[in-house]
PDB file of C-alpha atoms in Angstrom:
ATOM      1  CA  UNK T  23       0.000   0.000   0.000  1.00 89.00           C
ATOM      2  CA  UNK T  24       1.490   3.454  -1.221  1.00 94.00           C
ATOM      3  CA  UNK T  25       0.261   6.862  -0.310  1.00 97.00           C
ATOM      4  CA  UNK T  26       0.249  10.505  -2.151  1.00 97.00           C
ATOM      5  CA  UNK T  27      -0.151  13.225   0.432  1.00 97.00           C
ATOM      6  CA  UNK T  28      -0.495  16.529  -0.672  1.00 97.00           C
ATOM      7  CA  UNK T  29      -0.791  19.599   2.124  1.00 97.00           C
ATOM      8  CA  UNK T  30      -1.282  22.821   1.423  1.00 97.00           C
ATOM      9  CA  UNK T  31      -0.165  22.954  -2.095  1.00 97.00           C
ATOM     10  CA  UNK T  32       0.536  26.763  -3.472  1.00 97.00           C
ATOM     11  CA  UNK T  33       2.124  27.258  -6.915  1.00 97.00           C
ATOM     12  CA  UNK T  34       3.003  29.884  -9.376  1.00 96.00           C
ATOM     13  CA  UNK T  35       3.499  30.327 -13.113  1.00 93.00           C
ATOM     14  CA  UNK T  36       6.079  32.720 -14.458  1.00 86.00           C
ATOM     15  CA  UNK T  37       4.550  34.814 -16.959  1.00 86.00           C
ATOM     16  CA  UNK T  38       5.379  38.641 -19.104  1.00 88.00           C
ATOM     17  CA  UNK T  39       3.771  40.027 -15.601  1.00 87.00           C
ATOM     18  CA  UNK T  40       5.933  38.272 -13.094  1.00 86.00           C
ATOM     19  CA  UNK T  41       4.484  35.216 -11.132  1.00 89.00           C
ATOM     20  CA  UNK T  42       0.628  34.280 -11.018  1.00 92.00           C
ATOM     21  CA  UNK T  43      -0.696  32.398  -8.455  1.00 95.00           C
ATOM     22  CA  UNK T  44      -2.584  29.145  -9.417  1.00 95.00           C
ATOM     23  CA  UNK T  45      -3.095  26.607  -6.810  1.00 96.00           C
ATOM     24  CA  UNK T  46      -4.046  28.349  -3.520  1.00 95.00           C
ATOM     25  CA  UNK T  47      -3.838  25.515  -1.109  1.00 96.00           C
ATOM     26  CA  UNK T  48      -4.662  22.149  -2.538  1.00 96.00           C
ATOM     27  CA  UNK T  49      -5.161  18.983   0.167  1.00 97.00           C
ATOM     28  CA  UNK T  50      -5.270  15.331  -1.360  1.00 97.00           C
ATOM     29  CA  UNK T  51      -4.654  12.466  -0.341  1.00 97.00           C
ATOM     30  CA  UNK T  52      -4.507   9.587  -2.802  1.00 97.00           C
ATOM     31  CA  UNK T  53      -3.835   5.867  -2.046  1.00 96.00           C
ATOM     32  CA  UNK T  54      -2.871   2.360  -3.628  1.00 95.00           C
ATOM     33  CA  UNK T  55      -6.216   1.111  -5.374  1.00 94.00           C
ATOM     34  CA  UNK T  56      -8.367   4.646  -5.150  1.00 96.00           C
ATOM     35  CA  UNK T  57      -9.110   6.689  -8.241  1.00 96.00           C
ATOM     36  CA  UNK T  58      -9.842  10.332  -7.199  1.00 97.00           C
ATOM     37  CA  UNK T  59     -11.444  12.132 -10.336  1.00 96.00           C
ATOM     38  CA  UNK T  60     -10.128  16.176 -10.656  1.00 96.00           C
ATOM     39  CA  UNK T  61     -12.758  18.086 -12.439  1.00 94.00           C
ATOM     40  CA  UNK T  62     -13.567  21.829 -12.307  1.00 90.00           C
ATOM     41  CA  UNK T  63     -13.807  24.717 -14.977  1.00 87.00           C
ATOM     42  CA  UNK T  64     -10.622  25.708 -17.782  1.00 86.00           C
ATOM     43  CA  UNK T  65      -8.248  27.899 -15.781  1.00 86.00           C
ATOM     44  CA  UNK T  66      -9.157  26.403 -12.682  1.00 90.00           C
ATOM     45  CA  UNK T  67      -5.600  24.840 -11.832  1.00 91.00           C
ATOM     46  CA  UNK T  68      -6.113  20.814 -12.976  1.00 93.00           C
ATOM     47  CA  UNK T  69      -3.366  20.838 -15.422  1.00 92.00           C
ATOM     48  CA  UNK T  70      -1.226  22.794 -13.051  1.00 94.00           C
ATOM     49  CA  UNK T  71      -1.698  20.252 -10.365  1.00 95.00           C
ATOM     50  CA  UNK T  72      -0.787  17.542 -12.528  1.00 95.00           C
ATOM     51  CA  UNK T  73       2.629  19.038 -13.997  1.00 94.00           C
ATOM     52  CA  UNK T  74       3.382  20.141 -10.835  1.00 96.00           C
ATOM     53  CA  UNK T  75       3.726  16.757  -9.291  1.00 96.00           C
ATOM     54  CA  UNK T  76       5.389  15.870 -12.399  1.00 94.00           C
ATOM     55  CA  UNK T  77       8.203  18.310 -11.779  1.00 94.00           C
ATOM     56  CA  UNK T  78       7.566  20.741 -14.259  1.00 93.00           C
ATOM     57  CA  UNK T  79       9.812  23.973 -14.544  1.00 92.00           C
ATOM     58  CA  UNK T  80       7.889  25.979 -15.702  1.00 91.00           C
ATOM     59  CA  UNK T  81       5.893  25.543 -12.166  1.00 93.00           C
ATOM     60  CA  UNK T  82       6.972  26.893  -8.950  1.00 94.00           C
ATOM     61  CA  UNK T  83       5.867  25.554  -5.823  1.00 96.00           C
ATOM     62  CA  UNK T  84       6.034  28.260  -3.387  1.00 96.00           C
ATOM     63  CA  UNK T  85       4.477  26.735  -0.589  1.00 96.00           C
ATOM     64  CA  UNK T  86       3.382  23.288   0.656  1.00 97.00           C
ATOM     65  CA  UNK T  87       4.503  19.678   0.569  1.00 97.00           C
ATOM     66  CA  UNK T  88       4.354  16.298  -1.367  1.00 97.00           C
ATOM     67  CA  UNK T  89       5.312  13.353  -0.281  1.00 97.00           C
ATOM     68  CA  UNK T  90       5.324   9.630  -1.296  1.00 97.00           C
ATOM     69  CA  UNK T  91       5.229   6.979   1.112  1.00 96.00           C
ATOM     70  CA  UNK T  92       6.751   9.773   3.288  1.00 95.00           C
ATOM     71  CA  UNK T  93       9.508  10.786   0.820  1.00 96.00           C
ATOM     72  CA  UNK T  94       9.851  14.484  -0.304  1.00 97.00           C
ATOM     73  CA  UNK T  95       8.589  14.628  -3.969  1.00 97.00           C
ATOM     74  CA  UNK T  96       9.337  17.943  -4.176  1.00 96.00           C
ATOM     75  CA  UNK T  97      13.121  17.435  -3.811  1.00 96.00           C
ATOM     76  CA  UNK T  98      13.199  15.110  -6.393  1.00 96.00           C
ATOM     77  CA  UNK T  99      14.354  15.204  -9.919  1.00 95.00           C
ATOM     78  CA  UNK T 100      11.978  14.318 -12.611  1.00 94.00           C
ATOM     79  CA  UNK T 101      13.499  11.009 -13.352  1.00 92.00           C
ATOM     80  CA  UNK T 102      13.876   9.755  -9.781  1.00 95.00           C
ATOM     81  CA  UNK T 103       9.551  10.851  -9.363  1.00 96.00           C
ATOM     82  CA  UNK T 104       9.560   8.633 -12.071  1.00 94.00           C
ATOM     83  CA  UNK T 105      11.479   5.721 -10.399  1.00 94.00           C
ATOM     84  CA  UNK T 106       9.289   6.809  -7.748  1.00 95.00           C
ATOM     85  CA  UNK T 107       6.379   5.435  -9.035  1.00 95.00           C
ATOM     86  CA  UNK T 108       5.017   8.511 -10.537  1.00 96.00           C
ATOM     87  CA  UNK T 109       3.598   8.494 -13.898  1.00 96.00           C
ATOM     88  CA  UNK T 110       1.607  11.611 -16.141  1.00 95.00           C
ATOM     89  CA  UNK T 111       0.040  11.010 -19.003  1.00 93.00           C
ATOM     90  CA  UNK T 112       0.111  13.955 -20.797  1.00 88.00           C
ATOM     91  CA  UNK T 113      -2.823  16.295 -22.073  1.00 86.00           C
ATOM     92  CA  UNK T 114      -1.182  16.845 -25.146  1.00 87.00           C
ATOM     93  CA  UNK T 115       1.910  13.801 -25.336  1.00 89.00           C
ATOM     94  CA  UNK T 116       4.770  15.405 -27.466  1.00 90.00           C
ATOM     95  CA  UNK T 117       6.425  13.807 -30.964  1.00 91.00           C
ATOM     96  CA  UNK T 118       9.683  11.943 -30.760  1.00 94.00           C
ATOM     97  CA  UNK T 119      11.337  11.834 -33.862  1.00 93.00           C
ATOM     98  CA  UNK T 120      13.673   9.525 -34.539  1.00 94.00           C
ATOM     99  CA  UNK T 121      13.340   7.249 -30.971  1.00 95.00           C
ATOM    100  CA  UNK T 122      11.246   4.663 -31.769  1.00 95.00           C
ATOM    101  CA  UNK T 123       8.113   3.266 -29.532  1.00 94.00           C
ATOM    102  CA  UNK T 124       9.719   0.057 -28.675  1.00 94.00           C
ATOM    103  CA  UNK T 125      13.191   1.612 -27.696  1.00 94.00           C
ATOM    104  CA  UNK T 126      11.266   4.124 -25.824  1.00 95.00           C
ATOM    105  CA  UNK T 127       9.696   1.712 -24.445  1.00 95.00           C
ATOM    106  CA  UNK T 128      12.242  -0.520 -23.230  1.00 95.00           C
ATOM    107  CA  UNK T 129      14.687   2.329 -22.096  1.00 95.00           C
ATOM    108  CA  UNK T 130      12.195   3.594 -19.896  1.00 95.00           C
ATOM    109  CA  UNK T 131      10.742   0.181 -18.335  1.00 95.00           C
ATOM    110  CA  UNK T 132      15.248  -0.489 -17.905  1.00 96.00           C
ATOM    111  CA  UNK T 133      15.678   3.265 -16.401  1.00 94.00           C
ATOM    112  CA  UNK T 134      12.936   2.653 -14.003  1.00 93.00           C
ATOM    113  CA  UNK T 135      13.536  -1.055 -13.083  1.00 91.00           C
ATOM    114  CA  UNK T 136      17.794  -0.428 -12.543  1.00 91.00           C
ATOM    115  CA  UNK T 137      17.813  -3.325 -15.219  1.00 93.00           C
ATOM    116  CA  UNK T 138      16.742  -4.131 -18.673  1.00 94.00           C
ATOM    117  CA  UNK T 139      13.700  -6.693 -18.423  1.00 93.00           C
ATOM    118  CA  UNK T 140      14.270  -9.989 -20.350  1.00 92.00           C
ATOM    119  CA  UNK T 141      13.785  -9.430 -23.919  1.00 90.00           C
ATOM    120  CA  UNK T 142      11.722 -12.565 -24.861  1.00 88.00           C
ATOM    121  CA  UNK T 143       9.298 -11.846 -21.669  1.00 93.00           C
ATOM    122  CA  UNK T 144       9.354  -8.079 -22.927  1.00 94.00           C
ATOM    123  CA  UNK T 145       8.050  -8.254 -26.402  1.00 92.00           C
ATOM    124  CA  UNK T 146       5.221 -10.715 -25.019  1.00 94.00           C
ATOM    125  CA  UNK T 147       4.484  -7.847 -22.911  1.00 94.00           C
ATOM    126  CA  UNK T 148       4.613  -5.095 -24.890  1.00 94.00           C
ATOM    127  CA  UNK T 149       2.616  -7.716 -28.015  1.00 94.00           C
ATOM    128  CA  UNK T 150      -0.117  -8.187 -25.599  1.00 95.00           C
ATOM    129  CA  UNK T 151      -0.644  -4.416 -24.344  1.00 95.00           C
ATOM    130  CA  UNK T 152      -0.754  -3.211 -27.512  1.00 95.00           C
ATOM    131  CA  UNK T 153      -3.494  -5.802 -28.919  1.00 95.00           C
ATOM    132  CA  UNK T 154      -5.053  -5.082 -25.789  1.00 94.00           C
ATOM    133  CA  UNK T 155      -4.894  -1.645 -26.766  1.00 94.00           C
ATOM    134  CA  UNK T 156      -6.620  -2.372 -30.600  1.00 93.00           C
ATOM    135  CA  UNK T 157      -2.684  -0.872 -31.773  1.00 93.00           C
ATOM    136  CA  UNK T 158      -1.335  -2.302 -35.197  1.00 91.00           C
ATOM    137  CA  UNK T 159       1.913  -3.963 -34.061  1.00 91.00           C
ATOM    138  CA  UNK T 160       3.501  -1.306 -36.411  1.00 91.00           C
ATOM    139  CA  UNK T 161       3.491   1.298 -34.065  1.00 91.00           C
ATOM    140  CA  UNK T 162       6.593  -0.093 -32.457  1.00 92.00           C
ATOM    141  CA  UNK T 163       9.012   0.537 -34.831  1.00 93.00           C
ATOM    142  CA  UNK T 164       7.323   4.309 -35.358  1.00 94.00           C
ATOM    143  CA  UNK T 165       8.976   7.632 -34.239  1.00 95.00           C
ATOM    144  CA  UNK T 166       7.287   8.149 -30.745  1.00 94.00           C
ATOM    145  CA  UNK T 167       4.017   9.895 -31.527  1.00 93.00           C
ATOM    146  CA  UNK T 168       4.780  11.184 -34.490  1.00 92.00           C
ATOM    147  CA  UNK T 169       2.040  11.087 -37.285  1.00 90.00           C
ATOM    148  CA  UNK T 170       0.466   9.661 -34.399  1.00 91.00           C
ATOM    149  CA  UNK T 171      -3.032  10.907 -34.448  1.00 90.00           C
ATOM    150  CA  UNK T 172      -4.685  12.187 -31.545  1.00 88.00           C
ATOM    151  CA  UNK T 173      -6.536   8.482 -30.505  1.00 89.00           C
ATOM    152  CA  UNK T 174      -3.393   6.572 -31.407  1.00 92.00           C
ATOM    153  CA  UNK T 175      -1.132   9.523 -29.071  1.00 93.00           C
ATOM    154  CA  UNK T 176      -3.191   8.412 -26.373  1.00 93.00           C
ATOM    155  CA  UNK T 177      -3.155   4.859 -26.263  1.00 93.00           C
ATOM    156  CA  UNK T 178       0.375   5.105 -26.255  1.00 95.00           C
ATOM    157  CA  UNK T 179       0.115   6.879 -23.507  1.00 95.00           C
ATOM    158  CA  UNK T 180      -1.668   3.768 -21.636  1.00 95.00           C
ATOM    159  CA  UNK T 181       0.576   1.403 -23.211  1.00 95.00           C
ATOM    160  CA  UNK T 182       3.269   3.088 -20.922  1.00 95.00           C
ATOM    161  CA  UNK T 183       1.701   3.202 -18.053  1.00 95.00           C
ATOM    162  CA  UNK T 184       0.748  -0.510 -18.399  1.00 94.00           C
ATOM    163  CA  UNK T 185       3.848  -1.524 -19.036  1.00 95.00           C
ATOM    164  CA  UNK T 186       5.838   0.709 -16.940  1.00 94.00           C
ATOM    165  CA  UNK T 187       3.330  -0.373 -13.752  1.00 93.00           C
ATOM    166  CA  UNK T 188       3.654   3.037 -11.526  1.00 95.00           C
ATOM    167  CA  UNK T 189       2.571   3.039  -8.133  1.00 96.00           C
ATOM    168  CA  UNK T 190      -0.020   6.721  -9.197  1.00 97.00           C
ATOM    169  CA  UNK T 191      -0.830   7.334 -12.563  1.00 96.00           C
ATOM    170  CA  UNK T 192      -1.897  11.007 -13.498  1.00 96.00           C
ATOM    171  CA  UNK T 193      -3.746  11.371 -16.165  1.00 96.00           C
ATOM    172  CA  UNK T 194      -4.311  15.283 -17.693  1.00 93.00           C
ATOM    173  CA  UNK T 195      -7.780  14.692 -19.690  1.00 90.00           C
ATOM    174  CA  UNK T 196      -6.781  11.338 -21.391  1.00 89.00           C
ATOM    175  CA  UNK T 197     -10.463  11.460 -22.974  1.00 89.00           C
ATOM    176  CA  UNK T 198      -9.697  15.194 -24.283  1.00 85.00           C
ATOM    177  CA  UNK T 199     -10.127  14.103 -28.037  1.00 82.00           C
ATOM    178  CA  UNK T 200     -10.998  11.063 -28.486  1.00 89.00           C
ATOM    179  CA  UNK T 201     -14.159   9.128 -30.271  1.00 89.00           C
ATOM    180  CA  UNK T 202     -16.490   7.053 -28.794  1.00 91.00           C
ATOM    181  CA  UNK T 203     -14.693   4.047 -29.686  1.00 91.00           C
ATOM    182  CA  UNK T 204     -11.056   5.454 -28.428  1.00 91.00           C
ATOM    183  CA  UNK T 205     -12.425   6.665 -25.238  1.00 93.00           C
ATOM    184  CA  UNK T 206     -13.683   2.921 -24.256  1.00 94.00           C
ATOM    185  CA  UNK T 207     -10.373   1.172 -25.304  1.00 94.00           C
ATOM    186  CA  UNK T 208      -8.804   3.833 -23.601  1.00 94.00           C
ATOM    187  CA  UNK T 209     -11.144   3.694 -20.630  1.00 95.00           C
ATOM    188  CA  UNK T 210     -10.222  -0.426 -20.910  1.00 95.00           C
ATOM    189  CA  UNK T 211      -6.677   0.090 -20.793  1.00 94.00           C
ATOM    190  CA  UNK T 212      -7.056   2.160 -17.552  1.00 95.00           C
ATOM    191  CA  UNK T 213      -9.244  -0.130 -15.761  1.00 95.00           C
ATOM    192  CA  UNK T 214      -6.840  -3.249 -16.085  1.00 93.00           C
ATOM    193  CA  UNK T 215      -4.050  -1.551 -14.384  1.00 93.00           C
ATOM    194  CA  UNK T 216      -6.617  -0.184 -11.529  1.00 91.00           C
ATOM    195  CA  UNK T 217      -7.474  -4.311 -11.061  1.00 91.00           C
ATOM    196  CA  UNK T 218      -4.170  -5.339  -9.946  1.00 88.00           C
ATOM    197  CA  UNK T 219      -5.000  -2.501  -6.343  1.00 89.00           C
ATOM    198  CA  UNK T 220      -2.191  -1.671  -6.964  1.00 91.00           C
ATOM    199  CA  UNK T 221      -1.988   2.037  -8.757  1.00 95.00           C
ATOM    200  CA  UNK T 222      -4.025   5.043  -7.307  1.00 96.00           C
ATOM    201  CA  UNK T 223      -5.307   7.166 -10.263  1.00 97.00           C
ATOM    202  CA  UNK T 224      -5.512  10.551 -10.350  1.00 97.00           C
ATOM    203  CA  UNK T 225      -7.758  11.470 -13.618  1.00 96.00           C
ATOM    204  CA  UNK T 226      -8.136  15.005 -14.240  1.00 95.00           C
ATOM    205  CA  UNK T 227     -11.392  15.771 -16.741  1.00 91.00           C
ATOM    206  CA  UNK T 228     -13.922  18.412 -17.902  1.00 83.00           C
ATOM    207  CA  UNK T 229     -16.670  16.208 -19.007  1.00 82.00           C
ATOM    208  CA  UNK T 230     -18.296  13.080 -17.326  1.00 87.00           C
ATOM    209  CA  UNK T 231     -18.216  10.899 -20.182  1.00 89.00           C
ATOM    210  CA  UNK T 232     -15.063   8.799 -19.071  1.00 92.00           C
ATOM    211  CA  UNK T 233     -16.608   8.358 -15.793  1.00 92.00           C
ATOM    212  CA  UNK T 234     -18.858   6.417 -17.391  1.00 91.00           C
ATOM    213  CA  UNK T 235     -16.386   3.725 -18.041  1.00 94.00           C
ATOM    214  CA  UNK T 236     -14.195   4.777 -15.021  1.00 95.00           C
ATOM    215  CA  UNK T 237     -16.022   4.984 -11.723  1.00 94.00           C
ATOM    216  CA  UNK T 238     -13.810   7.264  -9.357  1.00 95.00           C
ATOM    217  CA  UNK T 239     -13.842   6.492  -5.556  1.00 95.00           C
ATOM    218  CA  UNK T 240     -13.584  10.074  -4.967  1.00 96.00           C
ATOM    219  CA  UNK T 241     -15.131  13.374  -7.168  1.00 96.00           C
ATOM    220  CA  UNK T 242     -12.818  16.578  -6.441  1.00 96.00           C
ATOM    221  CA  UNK T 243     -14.106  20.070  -7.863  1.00 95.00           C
ATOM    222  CA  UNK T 244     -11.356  22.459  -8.681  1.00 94.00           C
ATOM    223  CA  UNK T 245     -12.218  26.307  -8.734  1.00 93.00           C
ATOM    224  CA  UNK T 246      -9.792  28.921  -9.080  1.00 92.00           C
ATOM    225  CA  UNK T 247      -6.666  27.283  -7.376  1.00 93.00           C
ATOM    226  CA  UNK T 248      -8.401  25.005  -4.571  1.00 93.00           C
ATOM    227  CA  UNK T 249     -10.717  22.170  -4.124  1.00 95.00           C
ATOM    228  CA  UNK T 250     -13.970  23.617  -3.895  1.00 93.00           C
ATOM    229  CA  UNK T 251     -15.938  20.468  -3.268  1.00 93.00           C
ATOM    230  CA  UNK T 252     -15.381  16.850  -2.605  1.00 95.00           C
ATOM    231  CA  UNK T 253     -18.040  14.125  -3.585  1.00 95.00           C
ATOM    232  CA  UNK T 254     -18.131  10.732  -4.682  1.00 94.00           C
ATOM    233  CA  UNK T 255     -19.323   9.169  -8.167  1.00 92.00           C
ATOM    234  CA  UNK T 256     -22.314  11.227  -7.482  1.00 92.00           C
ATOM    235  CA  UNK T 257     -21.161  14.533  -7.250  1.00 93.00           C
ATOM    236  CA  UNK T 258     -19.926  14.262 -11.181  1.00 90.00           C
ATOM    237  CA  UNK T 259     -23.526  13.488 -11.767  1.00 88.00           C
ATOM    238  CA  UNK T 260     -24.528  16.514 -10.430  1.00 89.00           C
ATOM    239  CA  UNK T 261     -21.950  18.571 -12.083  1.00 88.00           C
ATOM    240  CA  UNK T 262     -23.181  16.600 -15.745  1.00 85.00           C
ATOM    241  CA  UNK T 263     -26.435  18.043 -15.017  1.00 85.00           C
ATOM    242  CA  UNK T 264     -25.620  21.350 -12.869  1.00 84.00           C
ATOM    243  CA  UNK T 265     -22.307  22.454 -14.191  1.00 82.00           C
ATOM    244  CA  UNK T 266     -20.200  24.722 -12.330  1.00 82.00           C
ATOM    245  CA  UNK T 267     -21.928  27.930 -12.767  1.00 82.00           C
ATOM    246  CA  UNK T 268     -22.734  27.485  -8.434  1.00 79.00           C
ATOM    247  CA  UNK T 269     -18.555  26.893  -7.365  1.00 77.00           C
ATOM    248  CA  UNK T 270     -17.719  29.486 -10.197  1.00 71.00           C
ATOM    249  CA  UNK T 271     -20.240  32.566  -8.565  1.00 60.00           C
ATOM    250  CA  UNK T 272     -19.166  31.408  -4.697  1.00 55.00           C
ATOM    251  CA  UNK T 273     -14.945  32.128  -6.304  1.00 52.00           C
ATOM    252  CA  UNK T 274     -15.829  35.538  -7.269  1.00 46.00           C
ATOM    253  CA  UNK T 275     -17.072  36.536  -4.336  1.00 45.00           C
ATOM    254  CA  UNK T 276     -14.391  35.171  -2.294  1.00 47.00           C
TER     255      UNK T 276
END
């Protein structure tokens, strides 16, 4: 069992203006097996949250604390939150040319592990995922994501995280994009790795539709910087049929 604490959580963006506040005290707590779904309005700090804990430069943490299974995330490197455990799938994943997928693959799985994983168990692996996955075994030997199209760029993105087997997966609007049919392979993908009880998923997301196909333990509304509201599977009912018009009228008159 693994645990995500996150206390007080304040950070800034650098922009033309100087630094801009974003997340104004976030508190989340996220454990092995749980998938806690971030939703809330554009601007309201999700993606911020998400690249934060990734280790982003661009994002400075000016107050607060992180930890994993009582280590300091925040003094870590991106490649050791990585070994970690830690795992983002990105909103929009970025082209690779000339590294292919299955040498991205394998490098990664090898940086993460200390050692390379047997090749002849490895391809099986990586085979199965990508069937799994409804990807032509093709893929492998393409640039990583380039050409890709949006669908295919996210599968990938699932294909890492099942073979890379993090103990939290963050996921930054997987379903932003994707058709009916992507979204439920997609959806697929992300429910095999939350049956081992092993993974705690934090899946950020405007829209309900994915929790249609992934049903969150917990339901956290973002509004300008903080959690404004905490639910379960219920409370992104209400927000399908409510929206956020309520949480976005109680921020302005804060």
């Amino acid at each position: 069992m693994s645990t995500l604490e996150i206390h007080d959580l304040h950070v800034s963006v650098e922009t033309k203006e100087g630094p801009k506040p974003i997340l104004r005290g976030v508190d989340l707590t996220i454990r092995s097996g749980e998938t806690h779904a971030i939703m809330g309005p554009n601007g309201s700090g999700k993606s911020t949250l998400a690249y934060s804990l990734a280790g982003h430069p661009k994002y400075q943490i000016t107050s607060g604390t992180v930890t994993l299974d009582g280590e300091d995330v925040l003094e870590m490197s991106v490649d050791d939150r990585a070994r970690a455990g830690m795992f983002l799938a990105m909103q929009y994943p970025v082209e690779v040319p000339g590294v292919s997928v299955s040498n991205f693959l394998r490098t990664a799985k090898t940086a993460i592990d200390g050692q390379a994983p047997p090749l002849r168990t490895w391809v099986k692996d990586v085979r199965s995922a990508m069937d799994q996955l409804r990807m032509d075994p093709a893929f492998a030997e393409r640039s990583v994501n380039e050409g890709f199209s949006g669908g295919e760029k996210k599968r990938h993105e699932i294909l890492q995280m099942e073979l890379l087997k993090p103990k939290f997966a963050i996921l930054d609007e997987t379903d932003s994009g994707l058709d009916v049919d992507a979204l439920r392979v997609v959806s697929e993908g992300v429910n095999r790795v939350k049956a081992s009880g092993e993974v705690g998923v934090l899946l950020i997301t405007h829209y309900t539709r994915i929790l249609r196909y992934i049903t969150p333990d917990f339901v956290h509304v973002f509004v300008d910087g903080r959690i404004a509201e905490e639910g379960g599977p219920e409370l992104a009912e209400r927000l399908e049929n409510e929206g956020y018009d309520r949480f976005i009228g109680a921020a302005t008159s804060l």
